[in-house]
CSV table of N, CA and C in Angstrom, one decimal:
chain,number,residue,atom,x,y,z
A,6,UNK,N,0.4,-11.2,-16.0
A,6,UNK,CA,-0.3,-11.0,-14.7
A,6,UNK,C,0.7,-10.5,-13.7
A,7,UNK,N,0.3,-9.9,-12.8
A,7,UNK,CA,1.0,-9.0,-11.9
A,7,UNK,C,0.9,-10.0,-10.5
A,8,UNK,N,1.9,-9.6,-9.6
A,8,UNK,CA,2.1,-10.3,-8.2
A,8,UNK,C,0.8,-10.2,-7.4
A,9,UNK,N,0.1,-8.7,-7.4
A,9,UNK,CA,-1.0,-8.6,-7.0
A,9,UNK,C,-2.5,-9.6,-7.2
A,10,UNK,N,-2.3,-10.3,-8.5
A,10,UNK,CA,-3.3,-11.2,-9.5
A,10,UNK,C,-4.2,-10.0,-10.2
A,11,UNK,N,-3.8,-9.1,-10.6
A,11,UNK,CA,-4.2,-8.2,-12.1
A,11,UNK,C,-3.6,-8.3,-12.9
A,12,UNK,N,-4.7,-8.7,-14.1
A,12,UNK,CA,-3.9,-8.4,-15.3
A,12,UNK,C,-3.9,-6.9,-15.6
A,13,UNK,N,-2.7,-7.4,-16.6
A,13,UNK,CA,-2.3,-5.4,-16.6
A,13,UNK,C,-1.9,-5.4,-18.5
A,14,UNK,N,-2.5,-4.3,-19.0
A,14,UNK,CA,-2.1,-4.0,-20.0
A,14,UNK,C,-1.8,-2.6,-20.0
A,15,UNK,N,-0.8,-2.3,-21.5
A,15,UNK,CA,-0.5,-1.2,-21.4
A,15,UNK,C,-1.3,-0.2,-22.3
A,16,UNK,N,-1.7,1.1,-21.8
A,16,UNK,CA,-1.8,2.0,-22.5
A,16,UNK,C,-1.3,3.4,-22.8
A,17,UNK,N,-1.8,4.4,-23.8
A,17,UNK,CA,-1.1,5.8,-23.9
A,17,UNK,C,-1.6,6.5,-22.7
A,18,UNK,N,-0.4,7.1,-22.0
A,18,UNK,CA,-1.0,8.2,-20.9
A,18,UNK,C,-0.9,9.5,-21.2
A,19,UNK,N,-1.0,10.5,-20.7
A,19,UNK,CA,-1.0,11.9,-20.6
A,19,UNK,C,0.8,12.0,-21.1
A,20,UNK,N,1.2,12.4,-22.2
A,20,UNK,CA,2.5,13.1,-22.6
A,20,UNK,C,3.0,11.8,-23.4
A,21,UNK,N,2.4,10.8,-23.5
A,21,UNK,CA,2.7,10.1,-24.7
A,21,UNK,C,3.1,8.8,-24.0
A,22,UNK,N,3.4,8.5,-22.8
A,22,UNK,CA,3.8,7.6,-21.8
A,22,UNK,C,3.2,6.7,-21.6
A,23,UNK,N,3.6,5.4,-22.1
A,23,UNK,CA,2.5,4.4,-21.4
A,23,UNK,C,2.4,3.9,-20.0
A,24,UNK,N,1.4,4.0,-19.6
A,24,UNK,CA,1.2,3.3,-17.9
A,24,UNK,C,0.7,2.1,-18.6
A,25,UNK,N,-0.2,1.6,-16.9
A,25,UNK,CA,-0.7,0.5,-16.9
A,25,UNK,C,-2.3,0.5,-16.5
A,26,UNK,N,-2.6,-0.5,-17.1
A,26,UNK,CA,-4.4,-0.3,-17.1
A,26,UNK,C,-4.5,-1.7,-16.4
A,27,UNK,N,-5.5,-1.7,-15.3
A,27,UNK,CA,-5.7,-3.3,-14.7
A,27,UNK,C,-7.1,-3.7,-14.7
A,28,UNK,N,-7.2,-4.6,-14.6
A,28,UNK,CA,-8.4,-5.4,-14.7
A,28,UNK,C,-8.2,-6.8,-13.7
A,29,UNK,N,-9.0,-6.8,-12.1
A,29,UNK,CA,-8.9,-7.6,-11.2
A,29,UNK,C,-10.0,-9.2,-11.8
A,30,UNK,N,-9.1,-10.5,-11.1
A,30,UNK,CA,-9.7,-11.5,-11.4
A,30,UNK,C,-10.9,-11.3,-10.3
A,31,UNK,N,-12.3,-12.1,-10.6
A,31,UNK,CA,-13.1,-12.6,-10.1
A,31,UNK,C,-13.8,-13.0,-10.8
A,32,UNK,N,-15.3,-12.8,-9.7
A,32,UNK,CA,-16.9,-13.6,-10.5
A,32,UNK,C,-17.6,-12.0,-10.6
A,33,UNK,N,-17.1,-11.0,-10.1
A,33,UNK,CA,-18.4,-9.9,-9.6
A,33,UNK,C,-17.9,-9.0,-11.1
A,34,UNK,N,-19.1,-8.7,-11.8
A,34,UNK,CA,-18.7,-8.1,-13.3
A,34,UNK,C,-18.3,-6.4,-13.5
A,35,UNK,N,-19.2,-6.0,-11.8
A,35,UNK,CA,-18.8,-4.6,-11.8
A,35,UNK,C,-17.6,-4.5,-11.2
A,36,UNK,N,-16.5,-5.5,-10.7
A,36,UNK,CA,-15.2,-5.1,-10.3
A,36,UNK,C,-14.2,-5.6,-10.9
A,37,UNK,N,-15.0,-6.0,-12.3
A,37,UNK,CA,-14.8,-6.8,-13.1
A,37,UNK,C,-14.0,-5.9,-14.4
A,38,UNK,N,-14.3,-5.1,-14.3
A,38,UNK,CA,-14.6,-4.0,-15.6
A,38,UNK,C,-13.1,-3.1,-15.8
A,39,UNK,N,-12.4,-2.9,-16.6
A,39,UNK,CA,-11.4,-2.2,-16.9
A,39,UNK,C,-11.1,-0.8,-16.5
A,40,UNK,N,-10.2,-1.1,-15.5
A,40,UNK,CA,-9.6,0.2,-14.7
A,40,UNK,C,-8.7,1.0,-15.5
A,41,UNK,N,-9.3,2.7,-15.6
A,41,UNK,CA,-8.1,3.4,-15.6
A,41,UNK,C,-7.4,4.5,-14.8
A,42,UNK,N,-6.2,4.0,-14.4
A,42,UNK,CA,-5.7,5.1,-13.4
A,42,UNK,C,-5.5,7.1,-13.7
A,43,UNK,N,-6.5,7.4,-13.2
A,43,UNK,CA,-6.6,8.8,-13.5
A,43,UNK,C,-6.8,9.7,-12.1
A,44,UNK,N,-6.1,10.5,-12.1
A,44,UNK,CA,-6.5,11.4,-11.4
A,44,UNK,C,-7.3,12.6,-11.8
A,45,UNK,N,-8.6,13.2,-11.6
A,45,UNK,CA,-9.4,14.2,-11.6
A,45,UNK,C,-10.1,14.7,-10.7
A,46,UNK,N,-9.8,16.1,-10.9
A,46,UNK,CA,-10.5,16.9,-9.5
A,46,UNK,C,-12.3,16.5,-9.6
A,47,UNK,N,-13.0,15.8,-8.7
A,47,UNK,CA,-14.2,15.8,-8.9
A,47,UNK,C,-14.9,16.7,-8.0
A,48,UNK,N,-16.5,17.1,-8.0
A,48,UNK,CA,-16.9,17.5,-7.3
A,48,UNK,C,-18.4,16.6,-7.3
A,49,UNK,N,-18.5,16.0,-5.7
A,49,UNK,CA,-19.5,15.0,-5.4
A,49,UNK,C,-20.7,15.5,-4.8
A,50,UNK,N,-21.9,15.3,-5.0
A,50,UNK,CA,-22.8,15.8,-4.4
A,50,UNK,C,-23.6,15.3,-4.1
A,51,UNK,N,-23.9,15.2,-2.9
A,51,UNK,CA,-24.4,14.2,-1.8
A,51,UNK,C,-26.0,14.6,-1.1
A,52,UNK,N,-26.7,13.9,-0.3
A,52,UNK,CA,-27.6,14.5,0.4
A,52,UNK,C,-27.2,14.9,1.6
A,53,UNK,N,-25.7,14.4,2.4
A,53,UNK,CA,-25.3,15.5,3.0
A,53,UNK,C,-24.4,16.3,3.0
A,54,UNK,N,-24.5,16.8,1.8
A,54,UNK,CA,-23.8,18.0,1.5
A,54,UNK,C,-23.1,17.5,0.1
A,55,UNK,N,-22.2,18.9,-0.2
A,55,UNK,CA,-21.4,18.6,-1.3
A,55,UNK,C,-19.2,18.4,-0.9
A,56,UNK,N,-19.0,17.2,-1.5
A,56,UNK,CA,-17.6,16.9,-1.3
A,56,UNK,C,-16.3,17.2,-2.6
A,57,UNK,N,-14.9,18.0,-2.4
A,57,UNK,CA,-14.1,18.0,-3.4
A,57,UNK,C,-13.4,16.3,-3.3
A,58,UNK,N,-13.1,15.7,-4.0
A,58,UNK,CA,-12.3,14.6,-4.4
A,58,UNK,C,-11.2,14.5,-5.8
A,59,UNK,N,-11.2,13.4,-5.9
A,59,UNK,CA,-10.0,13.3,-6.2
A,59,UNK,C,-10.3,11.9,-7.1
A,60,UNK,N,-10.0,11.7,-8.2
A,60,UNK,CA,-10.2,9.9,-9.0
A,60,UNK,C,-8.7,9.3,-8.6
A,61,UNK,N,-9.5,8.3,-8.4
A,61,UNK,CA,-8.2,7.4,-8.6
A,61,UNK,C,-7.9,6.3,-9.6
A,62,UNK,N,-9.1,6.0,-10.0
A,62,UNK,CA,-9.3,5.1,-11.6
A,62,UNK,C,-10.7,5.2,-11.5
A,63,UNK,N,-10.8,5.1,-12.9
A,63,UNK,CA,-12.3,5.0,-13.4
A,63,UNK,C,-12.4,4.0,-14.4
A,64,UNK,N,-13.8,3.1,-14.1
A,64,UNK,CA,-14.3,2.3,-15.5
A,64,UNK,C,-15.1,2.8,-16.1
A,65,UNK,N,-15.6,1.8,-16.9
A,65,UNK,CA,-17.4,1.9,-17.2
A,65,UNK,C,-18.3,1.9,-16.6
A,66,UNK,N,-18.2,1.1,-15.4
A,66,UNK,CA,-18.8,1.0,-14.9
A,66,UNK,C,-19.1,1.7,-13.5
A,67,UNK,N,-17.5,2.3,-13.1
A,67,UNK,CA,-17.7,3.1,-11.2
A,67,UNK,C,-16.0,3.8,-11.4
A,68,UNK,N,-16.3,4.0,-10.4
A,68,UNK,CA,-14.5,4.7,-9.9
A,68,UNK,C,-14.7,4.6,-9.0
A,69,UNK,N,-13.4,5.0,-8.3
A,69,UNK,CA,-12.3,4.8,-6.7
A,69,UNK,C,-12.4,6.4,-6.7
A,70,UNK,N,-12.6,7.1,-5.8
A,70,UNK,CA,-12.1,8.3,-5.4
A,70,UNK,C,-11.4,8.9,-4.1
A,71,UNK,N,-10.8,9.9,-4.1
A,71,UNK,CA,-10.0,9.8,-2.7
A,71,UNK,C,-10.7,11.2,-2.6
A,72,UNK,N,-11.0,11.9,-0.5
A,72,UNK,CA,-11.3,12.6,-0.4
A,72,UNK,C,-11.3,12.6,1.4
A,73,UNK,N,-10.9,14.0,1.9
A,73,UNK,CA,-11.0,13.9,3.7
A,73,UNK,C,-12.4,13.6,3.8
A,74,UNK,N,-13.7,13.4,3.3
A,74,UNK,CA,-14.8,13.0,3.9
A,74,UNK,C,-15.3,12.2,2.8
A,75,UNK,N,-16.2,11.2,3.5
A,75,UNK,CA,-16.4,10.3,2.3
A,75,UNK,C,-17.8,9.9,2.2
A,76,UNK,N,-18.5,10.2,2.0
A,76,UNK,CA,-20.4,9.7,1.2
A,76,UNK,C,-20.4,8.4,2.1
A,77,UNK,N,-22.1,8.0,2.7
A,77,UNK,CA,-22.0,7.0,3.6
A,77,UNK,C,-22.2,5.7,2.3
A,78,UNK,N,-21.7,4.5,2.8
A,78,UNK,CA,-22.1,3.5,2.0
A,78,UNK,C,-23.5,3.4,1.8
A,79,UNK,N,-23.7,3.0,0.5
A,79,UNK,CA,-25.3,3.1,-0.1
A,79,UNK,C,-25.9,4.5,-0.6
A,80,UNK,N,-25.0,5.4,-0.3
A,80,UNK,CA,-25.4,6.9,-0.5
A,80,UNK,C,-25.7,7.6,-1.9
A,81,UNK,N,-26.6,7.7,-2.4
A,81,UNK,CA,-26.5,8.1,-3.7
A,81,UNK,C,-25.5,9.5,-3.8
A,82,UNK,N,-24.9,9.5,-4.9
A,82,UNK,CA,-24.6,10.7,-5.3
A,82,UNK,C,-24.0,11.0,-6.7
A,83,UNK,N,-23.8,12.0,-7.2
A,83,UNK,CA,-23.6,13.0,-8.5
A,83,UNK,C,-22.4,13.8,-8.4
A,84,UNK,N,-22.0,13.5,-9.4
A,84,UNK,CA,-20.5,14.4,-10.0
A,84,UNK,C,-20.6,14.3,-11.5
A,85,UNK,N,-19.8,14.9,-12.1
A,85,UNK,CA,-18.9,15.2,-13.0
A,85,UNK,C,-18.0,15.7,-13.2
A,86,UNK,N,-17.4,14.3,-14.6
A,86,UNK,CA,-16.2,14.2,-14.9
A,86,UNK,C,-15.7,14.8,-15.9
A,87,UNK,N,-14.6,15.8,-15.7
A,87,UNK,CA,-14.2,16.4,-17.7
A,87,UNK,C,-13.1,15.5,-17.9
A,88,UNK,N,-13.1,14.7,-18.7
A,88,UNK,CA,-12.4,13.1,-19.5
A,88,UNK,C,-11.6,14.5,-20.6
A,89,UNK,N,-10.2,14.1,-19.9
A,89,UNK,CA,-9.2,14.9,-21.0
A,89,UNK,C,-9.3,14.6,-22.7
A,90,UNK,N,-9.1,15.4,-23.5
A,90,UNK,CA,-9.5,15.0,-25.2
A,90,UNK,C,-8.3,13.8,-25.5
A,91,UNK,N,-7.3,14.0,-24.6
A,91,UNK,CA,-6.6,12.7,-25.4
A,91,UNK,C,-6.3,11.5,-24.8
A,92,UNK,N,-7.4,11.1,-23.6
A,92,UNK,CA,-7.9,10.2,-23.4
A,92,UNK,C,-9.0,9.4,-24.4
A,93,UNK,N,-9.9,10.3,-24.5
A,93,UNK,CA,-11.1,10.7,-24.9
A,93,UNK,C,-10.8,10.1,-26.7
A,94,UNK,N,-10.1,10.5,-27.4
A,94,UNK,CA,-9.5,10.8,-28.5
A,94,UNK,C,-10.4,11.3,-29.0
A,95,UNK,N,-10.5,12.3,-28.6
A,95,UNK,CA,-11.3,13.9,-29.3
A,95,UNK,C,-11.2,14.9,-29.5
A,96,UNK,N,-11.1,16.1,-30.0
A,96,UNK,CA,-10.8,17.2,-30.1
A,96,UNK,C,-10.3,17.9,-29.0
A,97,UNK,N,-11.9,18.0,-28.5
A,97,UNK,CA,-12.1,18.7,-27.1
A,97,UNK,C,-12.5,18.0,-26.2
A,98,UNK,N,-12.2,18.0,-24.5
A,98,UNK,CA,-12.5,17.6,-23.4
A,98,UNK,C,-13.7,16.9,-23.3
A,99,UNK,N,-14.0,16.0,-22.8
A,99,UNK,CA,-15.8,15.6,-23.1
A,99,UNK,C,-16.0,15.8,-21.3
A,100,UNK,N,-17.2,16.0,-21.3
A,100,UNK,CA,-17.7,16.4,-19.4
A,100,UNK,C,-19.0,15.1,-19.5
A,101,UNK,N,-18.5,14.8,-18.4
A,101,UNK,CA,-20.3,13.5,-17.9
A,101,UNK,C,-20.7,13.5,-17.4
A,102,UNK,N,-21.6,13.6,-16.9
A,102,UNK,CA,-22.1,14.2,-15.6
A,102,UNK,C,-23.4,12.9,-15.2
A,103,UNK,N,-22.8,12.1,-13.9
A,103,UNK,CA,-22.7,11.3,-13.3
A,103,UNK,C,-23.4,11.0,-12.2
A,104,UNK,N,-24.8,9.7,-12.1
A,104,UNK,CA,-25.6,9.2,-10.9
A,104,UNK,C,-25.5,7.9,-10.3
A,105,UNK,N,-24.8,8.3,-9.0
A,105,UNK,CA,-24.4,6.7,-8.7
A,105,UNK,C,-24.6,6.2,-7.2
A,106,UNK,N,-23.9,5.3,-6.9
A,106,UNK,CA,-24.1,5.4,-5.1
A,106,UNK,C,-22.8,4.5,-4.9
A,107,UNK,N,-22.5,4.9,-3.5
A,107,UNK,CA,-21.5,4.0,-3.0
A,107,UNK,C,-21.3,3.1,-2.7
A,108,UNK,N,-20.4,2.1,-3.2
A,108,UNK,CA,-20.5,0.9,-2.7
A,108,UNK,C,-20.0,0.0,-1.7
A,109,UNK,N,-18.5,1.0,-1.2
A,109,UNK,CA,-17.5,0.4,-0.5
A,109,UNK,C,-16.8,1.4,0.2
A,110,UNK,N,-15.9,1.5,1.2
A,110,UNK,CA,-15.1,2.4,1.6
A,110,UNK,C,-13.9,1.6,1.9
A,111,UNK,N,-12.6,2.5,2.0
A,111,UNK,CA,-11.5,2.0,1.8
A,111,UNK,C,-10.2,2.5,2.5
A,112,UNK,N,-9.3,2.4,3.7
A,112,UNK,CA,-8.2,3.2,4.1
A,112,UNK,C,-7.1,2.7,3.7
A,113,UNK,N,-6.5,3.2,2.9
A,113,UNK,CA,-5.4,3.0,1.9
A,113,UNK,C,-4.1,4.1,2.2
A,114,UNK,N,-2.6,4.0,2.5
A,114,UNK,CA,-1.7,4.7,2.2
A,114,UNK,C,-2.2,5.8,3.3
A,115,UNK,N,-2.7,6.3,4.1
A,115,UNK,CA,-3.3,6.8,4.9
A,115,UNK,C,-4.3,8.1,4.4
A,116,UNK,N,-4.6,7.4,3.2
A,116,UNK,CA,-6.2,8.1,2.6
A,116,UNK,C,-7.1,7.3,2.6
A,117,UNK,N,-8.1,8.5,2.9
A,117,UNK,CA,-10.1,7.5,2.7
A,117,UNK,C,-10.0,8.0,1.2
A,118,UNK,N,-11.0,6.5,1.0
A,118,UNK,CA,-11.2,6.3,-0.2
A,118,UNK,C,-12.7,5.6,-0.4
A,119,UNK,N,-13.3,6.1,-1.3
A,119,UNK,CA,-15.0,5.4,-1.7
A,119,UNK,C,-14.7,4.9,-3.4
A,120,UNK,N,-15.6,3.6,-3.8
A,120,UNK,CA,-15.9,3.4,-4.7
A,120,UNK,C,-17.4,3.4,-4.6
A,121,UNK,N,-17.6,4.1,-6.1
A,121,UNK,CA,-19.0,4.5,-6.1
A,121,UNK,C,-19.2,3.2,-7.8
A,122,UNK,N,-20.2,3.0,-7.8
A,122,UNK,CA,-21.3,2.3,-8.9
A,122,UNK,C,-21.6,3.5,-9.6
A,123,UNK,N,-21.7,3.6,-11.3
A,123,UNK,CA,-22.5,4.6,-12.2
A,123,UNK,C,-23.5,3.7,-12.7
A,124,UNK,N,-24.7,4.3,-12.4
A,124,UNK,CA,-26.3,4.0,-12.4
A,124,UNK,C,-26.6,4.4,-13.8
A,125,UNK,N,-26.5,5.8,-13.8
A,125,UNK,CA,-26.9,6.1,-14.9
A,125,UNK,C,-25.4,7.6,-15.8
A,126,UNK,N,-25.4,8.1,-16.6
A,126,UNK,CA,-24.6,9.1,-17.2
A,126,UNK,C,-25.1,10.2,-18.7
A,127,UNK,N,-24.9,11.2,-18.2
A,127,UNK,CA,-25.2,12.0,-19.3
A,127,UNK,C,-24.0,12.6,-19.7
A,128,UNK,N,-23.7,12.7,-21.2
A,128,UNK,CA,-22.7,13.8,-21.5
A,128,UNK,C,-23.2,14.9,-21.9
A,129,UNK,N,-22.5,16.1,-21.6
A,129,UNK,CA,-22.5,17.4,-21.2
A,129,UNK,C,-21.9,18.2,-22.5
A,130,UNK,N,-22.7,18.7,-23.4
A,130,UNK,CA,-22.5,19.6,-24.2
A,130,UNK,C,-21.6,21.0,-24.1
């Protein structure tokens, strides 16, 4: 366990490198859920308007994203994700295309940041 109180395991990263994958203590099951630190360009799409971002981990269940404007809390919105193949451990890239809303906002390192809830997900042929 880490100073922060995450447990932390290790996994393969991008070039063969292991990082670290965390998973925060509590009671709440969706903040519950195994983080991975990824960065991917997202594109978010909102009812006001559409936002470029940025991942900063993703579960099963939501991701953290970073971005100069950020979806109001409660906001539903849609993106997709292309999950690199050797994450993935697949051939080829898998794409998901993603309905969720926000749950939180966040000023971090002197970036905004939103975590969103995934509602529902489709993969993208």
């Amino acid at each position: 366990m880490s100073a922060s109180g995450l447990r932390v395991r290790p996994r393969l990263a991008e070039g063969g490198r292991v990082s670290q994958r965390s998973k925060p203590n509590g009671d709440n099951p969706v903040r519950n859920a195994v983080r991975f630190p990824m960065r991917l360009a997202i594109h978010v799409c909102t009812e006001e308007g559409d936002i470029e971002a940025v991942t900063e981990n993703i579960s099963a269940n939501g991701l953290l994203f970073v971005s100069d404007r950020l979806p109001e809390i409660d906001s539903k919105i849609e993106f997709t994700i292309t999950m690199p193949s050797a994450v993935m451990g697949s051939s080829t890239d898998v794409t998901i295309h993603c309905r969720g809303r926000v749950v939180r906002h966040a000023f971090e390192n002197g970036e905004k940041k939103a975590a969103a809830v995934i509602d529902e997900y489709f993969l993208k042929a």
